[in-house]
Amino acid sequence: MFLLILFITVFLGFSNANEDEQRLYADLLNNYNALERPVENSSEALVVKVRLFMQQIVDVDEKNQMVQINAWIRYIWFDYKLKWDPSDYGGITDVRFPGSLDQIWKPDVLLYNSADENFDTTFKSNQLVYHTGEVNWIPPGILKFTCPMVVS
């Protein structure tokens, strides 16, 4: 009997959490357009913080003045349309949007001195959205770029 009560309690808890999460996703994406820059006034600038976490130097080509690295690129911005009160959604404070679905806005970022014409920063990694509207996107990448070197 104890196991039955425990199972029902746990099952109902997961069921409610799932319903809250489904409702939250539906509410956030209602009338959301991923092509629109997330600012309340179109004349406002949107600040996107970018940070590079280098994991490995893959190659240094002194002759051609190129470097190739393996890195994570962290982008952080605020999307005013992606805010919610956690108490309205069962205490949920963050959600993940699959990058493969392109459901929310992402910055278009290019590597200015890229030596790889096929480089694409839009790797389909998840975006983590906090209830405050802060969005974190951390795609991995292999970056190949020109880098002036003085070899002596």
mmCIF file of N, CA and C in Angstrom, residues 2-142:
data_model
loop_
_atom_site.group_PDB
_atom_site.id
_atom_site.type_symbol
_atom_site.label_atom_id
_atom_site.label_comp_id
_atom_site.label_asym_id
_atom_site.label_seq_id
_atom_site.Cartn_x
_atom_site.Cartn_y
_atom_site.Cartn_z
ATOM 1 N N PHE A 2 1.930 1.236 0.831
ATOM 2 C CA PHE A 2 2.837 2.385 0.908
ATOM 3 C C PHE A 2 3.457 2.670 -0.456
ATOM 4 N N LEU A 3 3.891 1.612 -1.150
ATOM 5 C CA LEU A 3 4.497 1.787 -2.468
ATOM 6 C C LEU A 3 3.507 2.371 -3.474
ATOM 7 N N LEU A 4 2.258 1.970 -3.387
ATOM 8 C CA LEU A 4 1.238 2.495 -4.286
ATOM 9 C C LEU A 4 1.039 3.996 -4.057
ATOM 10 N N ILE A 5 0.957 4.408 -2.807
ATOM 11 C CA ILE A 5 0.793 5.835 -2.482
ATOM 12 C C ILE A 5 2.019 6.620 -2.935
ATOM 13 N N LEU A 6 3.207 6.068 -2.710
ATOM 14 C CA LEU A 6 4.439 6.730 -3.135
ATOM 15 C C LEU A 6 4.464 6.886 -4.657
ATOM 16 N N PHE A 7 4.103 5.831 -5.368
ATOM 17 C CA PHE A 7 4.086 5.875 -6.831
ATOM 18 C C PHE A 7 3.109 6.935 -7.343
ATOM 19 N N ILE A 8 1.912 6.977 -6.784
ATOM 20 C CA ILE A 8 0.895 7.947 -7.215
ATOM 21 C C ILE A 8 1.364 9.372 -6.937
ATOM 22 N N THR A 9 1.969 9.599 -5.771
ATOM 23 C CA THR A 9 2.466 10.931 -5.413
ATOM 24 C C THR A 9 3.560 11.380 -6.372
ATOM 25 N N VAL A 10 4.514 10.507 -6.636
ATOM 26 C CA VAL A 10 5.611 10.842 -7.545
ATOM 27 C C VAL A 10 5.082 11.052 -8.959
ATOM 28 N N PHE A 11 4.211 10.177 -9.419
ATOM 29 C CA PHE A 11 3.662 10.281 -10.770
ATOM 30 C C PHE A 11 2.894 11.580 -10.958
ATOM 31 N N LEU A 12 2.042 11.927 -9.997
ATOM 32 C CA LEU A 12 1.269 13.170 -10.098
ATOM 33 C C LEU A 12 2.178 14.389 -10.045
ATOM 34 N N GLY A 13 3.240 14.319 -9.256
ATOM 35 C CA GLY A 13 4.199 15.428 -9.198
ATOM 36 C C GLY A 13 4.859 15.651 -10.542
ATOM 37 N N PHE A 14 5.302 14.572 -11.197
ATOM 38 C CA PHE A 14 5.910 14.695 -12.521
ATOM 39 C C PHE A 14 4.891 15.166 -13.548
ATOM 40 N N SER A 15 3.671 14.685 -13.436
ATOM 41 C CA SER A 15 2.627 15.061 -14.375
ATOM 42 C C SER A 15 2.349 16.558 -14.302
ATOM 43 N N ASN A 16 2.241 17.105 -13.086
ATOM 44 C CA ASN A 16 1.992 18.540 -12.928
ATOM 45 C C ASN A 16 3.163 19.357 -13.452
ATOM 46 N N ALA A 17 4.387 18.908 -13.165
ATOM 47 C CA ALA A 17 5.569 19.631 -13.638
ATOM 48 C C ALA A 17 5.580 19.658 -15.161
ATOM 49 N N ASN A 18 5.230 18.542 -15.780
ATOM 50 C CA ASN A 18 5.203 18.472 -17.232
ATOM 51 C C ASN A 18 4.129 19.403 -17.797
ATOM 52 N N GLU A 19 2.960 19.452 -17.157
ATOM 53 C CA GLU A 19 1.887 20.346 -17.604
ATOM 54 C C GLU A 19 2.312 21.802 -17.471
ATOM 55 N N ASP A 20 2.968 22.146 -16.364
ATOM 56 C CA ASP A 20 3.455 23.512 -16.165
ATOM 57 C C ASP A 20 4.461 23.889 -17.243
ATOM 58 N N GLU A 21 5.360 22.961 -17.547
ATOM 59 C CA GLU A 21 6.380 23.233 -18.556
ATOM 60 C C GLU A 21 5.752 23.385 -19.946
ATOM 61 N N GLN A 22 4.811 22.532 -20.271
ATOM 62 C CA GLN A 22 4.133 22.635 -21.568
ATOM 63 C C GLN A 22 3.394 23.961 -21.687
ATOM 64 N N ARG A 23 2.723 24.362 -20.620
ATOM 65 C CA ARG A 23 1.989 25.628 -20.622
ATOM 66 C C ARG A 23 2.951 26.808 -20.750
ATOM 67 N N LEU A 24 4.102 26.718 -20.072
ATOM 68 C CA LEU A 24 5.102 27.783 -20.144
ATOM 69 C C LEU A 24 5.634 27.936 -21.572
ATOM 70 N N TYR A 25 6.021 26.818 -22.202
ATOM 71 C CA TYR A 25 6.499 26.885 -23.590
ATOM 72 C C TYR A 25 5.432 27.497 -24.501
ATOM 73 N N ALA A 26 4.198 27.054 -24.342
ATOM 74 C CA ALA A 26 3.111 27.571 -25.185
ATOM 75 C C ALA A 26 2.925 29.072 -24.971
ATOM 76 N N ASP A 27 2.958 29.516 -23.720
ATOM 77 C CA ASP A 27 2.779 30.942 -23.426
ATOM 78 C C ASP A 27 3.940 31.777 -23.960
ATOM 79 N N LEU A 28 5.166 31.278 -23.815
ATOM 80 C CA LEU A 28 6.327 32.033 -24.285
ATOM 81 C C LEU A 28 6.331 32.185 -25.804
ATOM 82 N N LEU A 29 5.919 31.147 -26.503
ATOM 83 C CA LEU A 29 5.991 31.170 -27.967
ATOM 84 C C LEU A 29 4.736 31.740 -28.635
ATOM 85 N N ASN A 30 3.706 32.035 -27.832
ATOM 86 C CA ASN A 30 2.488 32.620 -28.379
ATOM 87 C C ASN A 30 2.803 34.008 -28.953
ATOM 88 N N ASN A 31 2.589 34.190 -30.234
ATOM 89 C CA ASN A 31 2.875 35.452 -30.949
ATOM 90 C C ASN A 31 4.352 35.826 -30.944
ATOM 91 N N TYR A 32 5.241 34.872 -30.744
ATOM 92 C CA TYR A 32 6.684 35.137 -30.771
ATOM 93 C C TYR A 32 7.180 34.943 -32.196
ATOM 94 N N ASN A 33 8.006 35.870 -32.671
ATOM 95 C CA ASN A 33 8.582 35.761 -34.009
ATOM 96 C C ASN A 33 10.102 35.728 -33.868
ATOM 97 N N ALA A 34 10.712 34.607 -34.200
ATOM 98 C CA ALA A 34 12.164 34.436 -34.047
ATOM 99 C C ALA A 34 12.961 35.324 -34.995
ATOM 100 N N LEU A 35 12.306 35.937 -35.962
ATOM 101 C CA LEU A 35 12.997 36.826 -36.893
ATOM 102 C C LEU A 35 13.089 38.258 -36.367
ATOM 103 N N GLU A 36 12.301 38.574 -35.348
ATOM 104 C CA GLU A 36 12.301 39.922 -34.777
ATOM 105 C C GLU A 36 13.356 40.043 -33.687
ATOM 106 N N ARG A 37 14.142 41.108 -33.778
ATOM 107 C CA ARG A 37 15.134 41.389 -32.741
ATOM 108 C C ARG A 37 14.388 41.674 -31.440
ATOM 109 N N PRO A 38 14.772 41.036 -30.330
ATOM 110 C CA PRO A 38 14.005 41.154 -29.085
ATOM 111 C C PRO A 38 14.241 42.461 -28.317
ATOM 112 N N VAL A 39 13.697 43.542 -28.851
ATOM 113 C CA VAL A 39 13.739 44.842 -28.168
ATOM 114 C C VAL A 39 12.332 45.421 -28.181
ATOM 115 N N GLU A 40 11.998 46.182 -27.138
ATOM 116 C CA GLU A 40 10.661 46.765 -27.056
ATOM 117 C C GLU A 40 10.494 47.921 -28.036
ATOM 118 N N ASN A 41 11.582 48.637 -28.301
ATOM 119 C CA ASN A 41 11.555 49.763 -29.223
ATOM 120 C C ASN A 41 12.588 49.476 -30.313
ATOM 121 N N SER A 42 12.176 49.527 -31.561
ATOM 122 C CA SER A 42 13.077 49.136 -32.653
ATOM 123 C C SER A 42 14.310 50.023 -32.777
ATOM 124 N N SER A 43 14.296 51.197 -32.148
ATOM 125 C CA SER A 43 15.481 52.060 -32.198
ATOM 126 C C SER A 43 16.491 51.714 -31.098
ATOM 127 N N GLU A 44 16.111 50.820 -30.194
ATOM 128 C CA GLU A 44 17.013 50.394 -29.118
ATOM 129 C C GLU A 44 18.090 49.454 -29.649
ATOM 130 N N ALA A 45 19.261 49.576 -29.053
ATOM 131 C CA ALA A 45 20.326 48.606 -29.343
ATOM 132 C C ALA A 45 20.091 47.368 -28.480
ATOM 133 N N LEU A 46 20.451 46.234 -28.995
ATOM 134 C CA LEU A 46 20.389 44.997 -28.216
ATOM 135 C C LEU A 46 21.818 44.592 -27.896
ATOM 136 N N VAL A 47 22.130 44.515 -26.620
ATOM 137 C CA VAL A 47 23.480 44.152 -26.194
ATOM 138 C C VAL A 47 23.588 42.633 -26.159
ATOM 139 N N VAL A 48 24.546 42.108 -26.896
ATOM 140 C CA VAL A 48 24.839 40.677 -26.879
ATOM 141 C C VAL A 48 26.264 40.531 -26.370
ATOM 142 N N LYS A 49 26.402 39.889 -25.216
ATOM 143 C CA LYS A 49 27.736 39.651 -24.663
ATOM 144 C C LYS A 49 28.289 38.374 -25.289
ATOM 145 N N VAL A 50 29.543 38.431 -25.700
ATOM 146 C CA VAL A 50 30.180 37.284 -26.350
ATOM 147 C C VAL A 50 31.456 36.957 -25.595
ATOM 148 N N ARG A 51 31.629 35.683 -25.311
ATOM 149 C CA ARG A 51 32.829 35.235 -24.608
ATOM 150 C C ARG A 51 33.324 33.945 -25.254
ATOM 151 N N LEU A 52 34.614 33.865 -25.476
ATOM 152 C CA LEU A 52 35.215 32.697 -26.115
ATOM 153 C C LEU A 52 35.950 31.873 -25.065
ATOM 154 N N PHE A 53 35.659 30.589 -25.023
ATOM 155 C CA PHE A 53 36.347 29.667 -24.124
ATOM 156 C C PHE A 53 37.158 28.698 -24.977
ATOM 157 N N MET A 54 38.437 28.986 -25.130
ATOM 158 C CA MET A 54 39.288 28.145 -25.963
ATOM 159 C C MET A 54 39.581 26.835 -25.233
ATOM 160 N N GLN A 55 39.366 25.732 -25.919
ATOM 161 C CA GLN A 55 39.607 24.413 -25.350
ATOM 162 C C GLN A 55 40.948 23.836 -25.803
ATOM 163 N N GLN A 56 41.320 24.141 -27.052
ATOM 164 C CA GLN A 56 42.504 23.500 -27.618
ATOM 165 C C GLN A 56 42.996 24.276 -28.837
ATOM 166 N N ILE A 57 44.304 24.389 -28.960
ATOM 167 C CA ILE A 57 44.894 24.885 -30.204
ATOM 168 C C ILE A 57 45.082 23.663 -31.091
ATOM 169 N N VAL A 58 44.372 23.632 -32.195
ATOM 170 C CA VAL A 58 44.396 22.479 -33.089
ATOM 171 C C VAL A 58 45.584 22.554 -34.037
ATOM 172 N N ASP A 59 45.836 23.759 -34.584
ATOM 173 C CA ASP A 59 46.903 23.893 -35.571
ATOM 174 C C ASP A 59 47.381 25.339 -35.620
ATOM 175 N N VAL A 60 48.691 25.509 -35.827
ATOM 176 C CA VAL A 60 49.289 26.819 -36.074
ATOM 177 C C VAL A 60 50.067 26.702 -37.375
ATOM 178 N N ASP A 61 49.646 27.461 -38.381
ATOM 179 C CA ASP A 61 50.287 27.447 -39.692
ATOM 180 C C ASP A 61 51.056 28.760 -39.842
ATOM 181 N N GLU A 62 52.342 28.713 -39.497
ATOM 182 C CA GLU A 62 53.162 29.927 -39.517
ATOM 183 C C GLU A 62 53.309 30.485 -40.924
ATOM 184 N N LYS A 63 53.499 29.604 -41.891
ATOM 185 C CA LYS A 63 53.709 30.041 -43.271
ATOM 186 C C LYS A 63 52.519 30.848 -43.792
ATOM 187 N N ASN A 64 51.312 30.352 -43.558
ATOM 188 C CA ASN A 64 50.107 31.016 -44.058
ATOM 189 C C ASN A 64 49.462 31.945 -43.031
ATOM 190 N N GLN A 65 50.111 32.082 -41.861
ATOM 191 C CA GLN A 65 49.627 32.986 -40.813
ATOM 192 C C GLN A 65 48.191 32.653 -40.388
ATOM 193 N N MET A 66 47.956 31.361 -40.085
ATOM 194 C CA MET A 66 46.624 30.925 -39.675
ATOM 195 C C MET A 66 46.699 30.083 -38.410
ATOM 196 N N VAL A 67 45.630 30.164 -37.628
ATOM 197 C CA VAL A 67 45.501 29.388 -36.397
ATOM 198 C C VAL A 67 44.139 28.704 -36.425
ATOM 199 N N GLN A 68 44.108 27.486 -35.904
ATOM 200 C CA GLN A 68 42.845 26.764 -35.790
ATOM 201 C C GLN A 68 42.678 26.348 -34.334
ATOM 202 N N ILE A 69 41.515 26.672 -33.756
ATOM 203 C CA ILE A 69 41.260 26.327 -32.353
ATOM 204 C C ILE A 69 39.906 25.635 -32.214
ATOM 205 N N ASN A 70 39.781 24.904 -31.128
ATOM 206 C CA ASN A 70 38.523 24.292 -30.726
ATOM 207 C C ASN A 70 38.023 25.131 -29.558
ATOM 208 N N ALA A 71 36.792 25.631 -29.642
ATOM 209 C CA ALA A 71 36.320 26.546 -28.602
ATOM 210 C C ALA A 71 34.806 26.464 -28.428
ATOM 211 N N TRP A 72 34.353 26.989 -27.291
ATOM 212 C CA TRP A 72 32.945 27.239 -27.032
ATOM 213 C C TRP A 72 32.771 28.747 -27.105
ATOM 214 N N ILE A 73 31.710 29.200 -27.736
ATOM 215 C CA ILE A 73 31.427 30.629 -27.811
ATOM 216 C C ILE A 73 30.141 30.875 -27.025
ATOM 217 N N ARG A 74 30.239 31.697 -25.989
ATOM 218 C CA ARG A 74 29.064 31.958 -25.147
ATOM 219 C C ARG A 74 28.453 33.308 -25.514
ATOM 220 N N TYR A 75 27.178 33.280 -25.843
ATOM 221 C CA TYR A 75 26.415 34.487 -26.153
ATOM 222 C C TYR A 75 25.369 34.665 -25.056
ATOM 223 N N ILE A 76 25.240 35.873 -24.545
ATOM 224 C CA ILE A 76 24.224 36.182 -23.538
ATOM 225 C C ILE A 76 23.505 37.458 -23.958
ATOM 226 N N TRP A 77 22.183 37.426 -23.918
ATOM 227 C CA TRP A 77 21.382 38.619 -24.186
ATOM 228 C C TRP A 77 20.073 38.500 -23.416
ATOM 229 N N PHE A 78 19.314 39.583 -23.388
ATOM 230 C CA PHE A 78 18.010 39.583 -22.733
ATOM 231 C C PHE A 78 16.919 39.708 -23.781
ATOM 232 N N ASP A 79 15.900 38.870 -23.627
ATOM 233 C CA ASP A 79 14.749 38.894 -24.518
ATOM 234 C C ASP A 79 13.529 39.213 -23.662
ATOM 235 N N TYR A 80 13.010 40.416 -23.811
ATOM 236 C CA TYR A 80 11.917 40.868 -22.953
ATOM 237 C C TYR A 80 10.646 40.031 -23.127
ATOM 238 N N LYS A 81 10.499 39.333 -24.248
ATOM 239 C CA LYS A 81 9.317 38.499 -24.478
ATOM 240 C C LYS A 81 9.413 37.143 -23.780
ATOM 241 N N LEU A 82 10.593 36.805 -23.285
ATOM 242 C CA LEU A 82 10.802 35.487 -22.676
ATOM 243 C C LEU A 82 10.960 35.589 -21.161
ATOM 244 N N LYS A 83 10.134 36.407 -20.530
ATOM 245 C CA LYS A 83 10.135 36.542 -19.068
ATOM 246 C C LYS A 83 8.864 35.907 -18.519
ATOM 247 N N TRP A 84 8.979 35.358 -17.312
ATOM 248 C CA TRP A 84 7.794 34.809 -16.654
ATOM 249 C C TRP A 84 8.012 34.793 -15.150
ATOM 250 N N ASP A 85 6.909 34.616 -14.436
ATOM 251 C CA ASP A 85 6.946 34.504 -12.978
ATOM 252 C C ASP A 85 6.956 33.010 -12.647
ATOM 253 N N PRO A 86 8.046 32.516 -12.044
ATOM 254 C CA PRO A 86 8.125 31.078 -11.747
ATOM 255 C C PRO A 86 6.950 30.554 -10.917
ATOM 256 N N SER A 87 6.370 31.387 -10.063
ATOM 257 C CA SER A 87 5.254 30.920 -9.228
ATOM 258 C C SER A 87 4.010 30.611 -10.066
ATOM 259 N N ASP A 88 3.924 31.153 -11.280
ATOM 260 C CA ASP A 88 2.794 30.855 -12.168
ATOM 261 C C ASP A 88 2.973 29.542 -12.922
ATOM 262 N N TYR A 89 4.181 28.973 -12.855
ATOM 263 C CA TYR A 89 4.493 27.768 -13.630
ATOM 264 C C TYR A 89 5.177 26.709 -12.768
ATOM 265 N N GLY A 90 4.659 26.467 -11.600
ATOM 266 C CA GLY A 90 5.168 25.395 -10.747
ATOM 267 C C GLY A 90 6.605 25.566 -10.310
ATOM 268 N N GLY A 91 7.093 26.804 -10.216
ATOM 269 C CA GLY A 91 8.454 27.058 -9.747
ATOM 270 C C GLY A 91 9.531 26.898 -10.814
ATOM 271 N N ILE A 92 9.155 26.756 -12.072
ATOM 272 C CA ILE A 92 10.142 26.599 -13.151
ATOM 273 C C ILE A 92 10.891 27.914 -13.334
ATOM 274 N N THR A 93 12.219 27.857 -13.240
ATOM 275 C CA THR A 93 13.040 29.072 -13.356
ATOM 276 C C THR A 93 13.816 29.154 -14.666
ATOM 277 N N ASP A 94 13.902 28.049 -15.395
ATOM 278 C CA ASP A 94 14.595 28.079 -16.684
ATOM 279 C C ASP A 94 14.074 26.966 -17.584
ATOM 280 N N VAL A 95 14.195 27.207 -18.883
ATOM 281 C CA VAL A 95 13.796 26.215 -19.886
ATOM 282 C C VAL A 95 14.836 26.200 -20.998
ATOM 283 N N ARG A 96 14.843 25.124 -21.744
ATOM 284 C CA ARG A 96 15.766 24.981 -22.865
ATOM 285 C C ARG A 96 14.979 24.912 -24.164
ATOM 286 N N PHE A 97 15.476 25.665 -25.148
ATOM 287 C CA PHE A 97 14.890 25.614 -26.482
ATOM 288 C C PHE A 97 15.883 24.906 -27.399
ATOM 289 N N PRO A 98 15.451 23.844 -28.074
ATOM 290 C CA PRO A 98 16.354 23.139 -28.987
ATOM 291 C C PRO A 98 16.792 24.053 -30.125
ATOM 292 N N GLY A 99 18.091 24.140 -30.336
ATOM 293 C CA GLY A 99 18.621 24.986 -31.398
ATOM 294 C C GLY A 99 18.177 24.550 -32.775
ATOM 295 N N SER A 100 17.874 23.267 -32.927
ATOM 296 C CA SER A 100 17.484 22.746 -34.239
ATOM 297 C C SER A 100 16.122 23.260 -34.686
ATOM 298 N N LEU A 101 15.329 23.787 -33.763
ATOM 299 C CA LEU A 101 13.984 24.240 -34.117
ATOM 300 C C LEU A 101 13.909 25.733 -34.430
ATOM 301 N N ASP A 102 14.938 26.487 -34.090
ATOM 302 C CA ASP A 102 14.962 27.934 -34.358
ATOM 303 C C ASP A 102 13.678 28.621 -33.894
ATOM 304 N N GLN A 103 13.271 28.341 -32.657
ATOM 305 C CA GLN A 103 12.033 28.910 -32.133
ATOM 306 C C GLN A 103 12.214 30.313 -31.566
ATOM 307 N N ILE A 104 13.434 30.632 -31.111
ATOM 308 C CA ILE A 104 13.661 31.954 -30.543
ATOM 309 C C ILE A 104 14.805 32.646 -31.279
ATOM 310 N N TRP A 105 14.868 33.962 -31.128
ATOM 311 C CA TRP A 105 15.866 34.778 -31.817
ATOM 312 C C TRP A 105 17.273 34.403 -31.376
ATOM 313 N N LYS A 106 18.196 34.399 -32.335
ATOM 314 C CA LYS A 106 19.629 34.210 -32.069
ATOM 315 C C LYS A 106 20.387 35.261 -32.859
ATOM 316 N N PRO A 107 21.495 35.748 -32.315
ATOM 317 C CA PRO A 107 22.285 36.731 -33.065
ATOM 318 C C PRO A 107 22.996 36.080 -34.248
ATOM 319 N N ASP A 108 23.115 36.852 -35.318
ATOM 320 C CA ASP A 108 23.911 36.421 -36.472
ATOM 321 C C ASP A 108 25.328 36.899 -36.220
ATOM 322 N N VAL A 109 26.240 35.973 -36.030
ATOM 323 C CA VAL A 109 27.616 36.337 -35.708
ATOM 324 C C VAL A 109 28.547 35.678 -36.717
ATOM 325 N N LEU A 110 29.460 36.482 -37.241
ATOM 326 C CA LEU A 110 30.459 35.969 -38.172
ATOM 327 C C LEU A 110 31.842 36.256 -37.622
ATOM 328 N N LEU A 111 32.782 35.398 -37.936
ATOM 329 C CA LEU A 111 34.174 35.609 -37.554
ATOM 330 C C LEU A 111 34.821 36.447 -38.650
ATOM 331 N N TYR A 112 35.162 37.689 -38.313
ATOM 332 C CA TYR A 112 35.644 38.664 -39.298
ATOM 333 C C TYR A 112 36.850 38.151 -40.082
ATOM 334 N N ASN A 113 37.827 37.605 -39.397
ATOM 335 C CA ASN A 113 39.045 37.162 -40.079
ATOM 336 C C ASN A 113 39.081 35.640 -40.250
ATOM 337 N N SER A 114 37.913 35.065 -40.512
ATOM 338 C CA SER A 114 37.828 33.622 -40.698
ATOM 339 C C SER A 114 38.612 33.189 -41.932
ATOM 340 N N ALA A 115 39.331 32.088 -41.787
ATOM 341 C CA ALA A 115 40.063 31.509 -42.915
ATOM 342 C C ALA A 115 39.312 30.296 -43.456
ATOM 343 N N ASP A 116 38.117 30.065 -42.913
ATOM 344 C CA ASP A 116 37.306 28.926 -43.327
ATOM 345 C C ASP A 116 35.992 29.447 -43.893
ATOM 346 N N GLU A 117 35.830 29.360 -45.196
ATOM 347 C CA GLU A 117 34.620 29.892 -45.823
ATOM 348 C C GLU A 117 33.370 29.119 -45.428
ATOM 349 N N ASN A 118 33.534 27.918 -44.873
ATOM 350 C CA ASN A 118 32.391 27.107 -44.467
ATOM 351 C C ASN A 118 32.059 27.247 -42.988
ATOM 352 N N PHE A 119 32.755 28.144 -42.282
ATOM 353 C CA PHE A 119 32.500 28.289 -40.852
ATOM 354 C C PHE A 119 31.086 28.796 -40.620
ATOM 355 N N ASP A 120 30.411 28.173 -39.675
ATOM 356 C CA ASP A 120 29.031 28.524 -39.363
ATOM 357 C C ASP A 120 28.872 28.561 -37.851
ATOM 358 N N THR A 121 28.544 29.738 -37.298
ATOM 359 C CA THR A 121 28.381 29.850 -35.843
ATOM 360 C C THR A 121 26.992 29.433 -35.395
ATOM 361 N N THR A 122 26.166 29.009 -36.313
ATOM 362 C CA THR A 122 24.797 28.687 -35.938
ATOM 363 C C THR A 122 24.631 27.202 -35.632
ATOM 364 N N PHE A 123 25.637 26.594 -35.009
ATOM 365 C CA PHE A 123 25.532 25.193 -34.608
ATOM 366 C C PHE A 123 24.262 25.022 -33.782
ATOM 367 N N LYS A 124 23.567 23.967 -34.006
ATOM 368 C CA LYS A 124 22.239 23.778 -33.425
ATOM 369 C C LYS A 124 22.274 23.312 -31.965
ATOM 370 N N SER A 125 22.928 24.069 -31.099
ATOM 371 C CA SER A 125 22.936 23.738 -29.676
ATOM 372 C C SER A 125 21.760 24.434 -28.989
ATOM 373 N N ASN A 126 21.370 23.899 -27.845
ATOM 374 C CA ASN A 126 20.227 24.437 -27.108
ATOM 375 C C ASN A 126 20.490 25.844 -26.602
ATOM 376 N N GLN A 127 19.404 26.585 -26.417
ATOM 377 C CA GLN A 127 19.472 27.891 -25.777
ATOM 378 C C GLN A 127 18.792 27.757 -24.419
ATOM 379 N N LEU A 128 19.470 28.229 -23.387
ATOM 380 C CA LEU A 128 18.943 28.186 -22.029
ATOM 381 C C LEU A 128 18.335 29.541 -21.723
ATOM 382 N N VAL A 129 17.050 29.551 -21.359
ATOM 383 C CA VAL A 129 16.344 30.797 -21.072
ATOM 384 C C VAL A 129 15.931 30.798 -19.608
ATOM 385 N N TYR A 130 16.314 31.860 -18.903
ATOM 386 C CA TYR A 130 15.944 32.035 -17.497
ATOM 387 C C TYR A 130 14.683 32.886 -17.400
ATOM 388 N N HIS A 131 13.981 32.762 -16.282
ATOM 389 C CA HIS A 131 12.715 33.486 -16.101
ATOM 390 C C HIS A 131 12.882 35.003 -16.155
ATOM 391 N N THR A 132 14.102 35.486 -16.003
ATOM 392 C CA THR A 132 14.394 36.924 -16.064
ATOM 393 C C THR A 132 14.452 37.441 -17.497
ATOM 394 N N GLY A 133 14.445 36.527 -18.473
ATOM 395 C CA GLY A 133 14.578 36.906 -19.873
ATOM 396 C C GLY A 133 15.997 36.749 -20.391
ATOM 397 N N GLU A 134 16.925 36.368 -19.502
ATOM 398 C CA GLU A 134 18.305 36.156 -19.949
ATOM 399 C C GLU A 134 18.375 34.876 -20.770
ATOM 400 N N VAL A 135 19.026 34.981 -21.932
ATOM 401 C CA VAL A 135 19.200 33.830 -22.816
ATOM 402 C C VAL A 135 20.688 33.522 -22.912
ATOM 403 N N ASN A 136 21.052 32.253 -22.736
ATOM 404 C CA ASN A 136 22.433 31.785 -22.881
ATOM 405 C C ASN A 136 22.475 30.786 -24.023
ATOM 406 N N TRP A 137 23.374 31.026 -24.940
ATOM 407 C CA TRP A 137 23.575 30.110 -26.069
ATOM 408 C C TRP A 137 25.072 29.852 -26.147
ATOM 409 N N ILE A 138 25.482 28.589 -26.065
ATOM 410 C CA ILE A 138 26.906 28.257 -26.013
ATOM 411 C C ILE A 138 27.225 27.182 -27.053
ATOM 412 N N PRO A 139 27.306 27.568 -28.332
ATOM 413 C CA PRO A 139 27.639 26.573 -29.349
ATOM 414 C C PRO A 139 29.136 26.287 -29.380
ATOM 415 N N PRO A 140 29.496 25.043 -29.672
ATOM 416 C CA PRO A 140 30.912 24.720 -29.860
ATOM 417 C C PRO A 140 31.321 25.058 -31.288
ATOM 418 N N GLY A 141 32.604 25.174 -31.506
ATOM 419 C CA GLY A 141 33.055 25.429 -32.868
ATOM 420 C C GLY A 141 34.538 25.184 -33.035
ATOM 421 N N ILE A 142 34.924 24.872 -34.249
ATOM 422 C CA ILE A 142 36.334 24.822 -34.615
ATOM 423 C C ILE A 142 36.566 26.061 -35.462
#
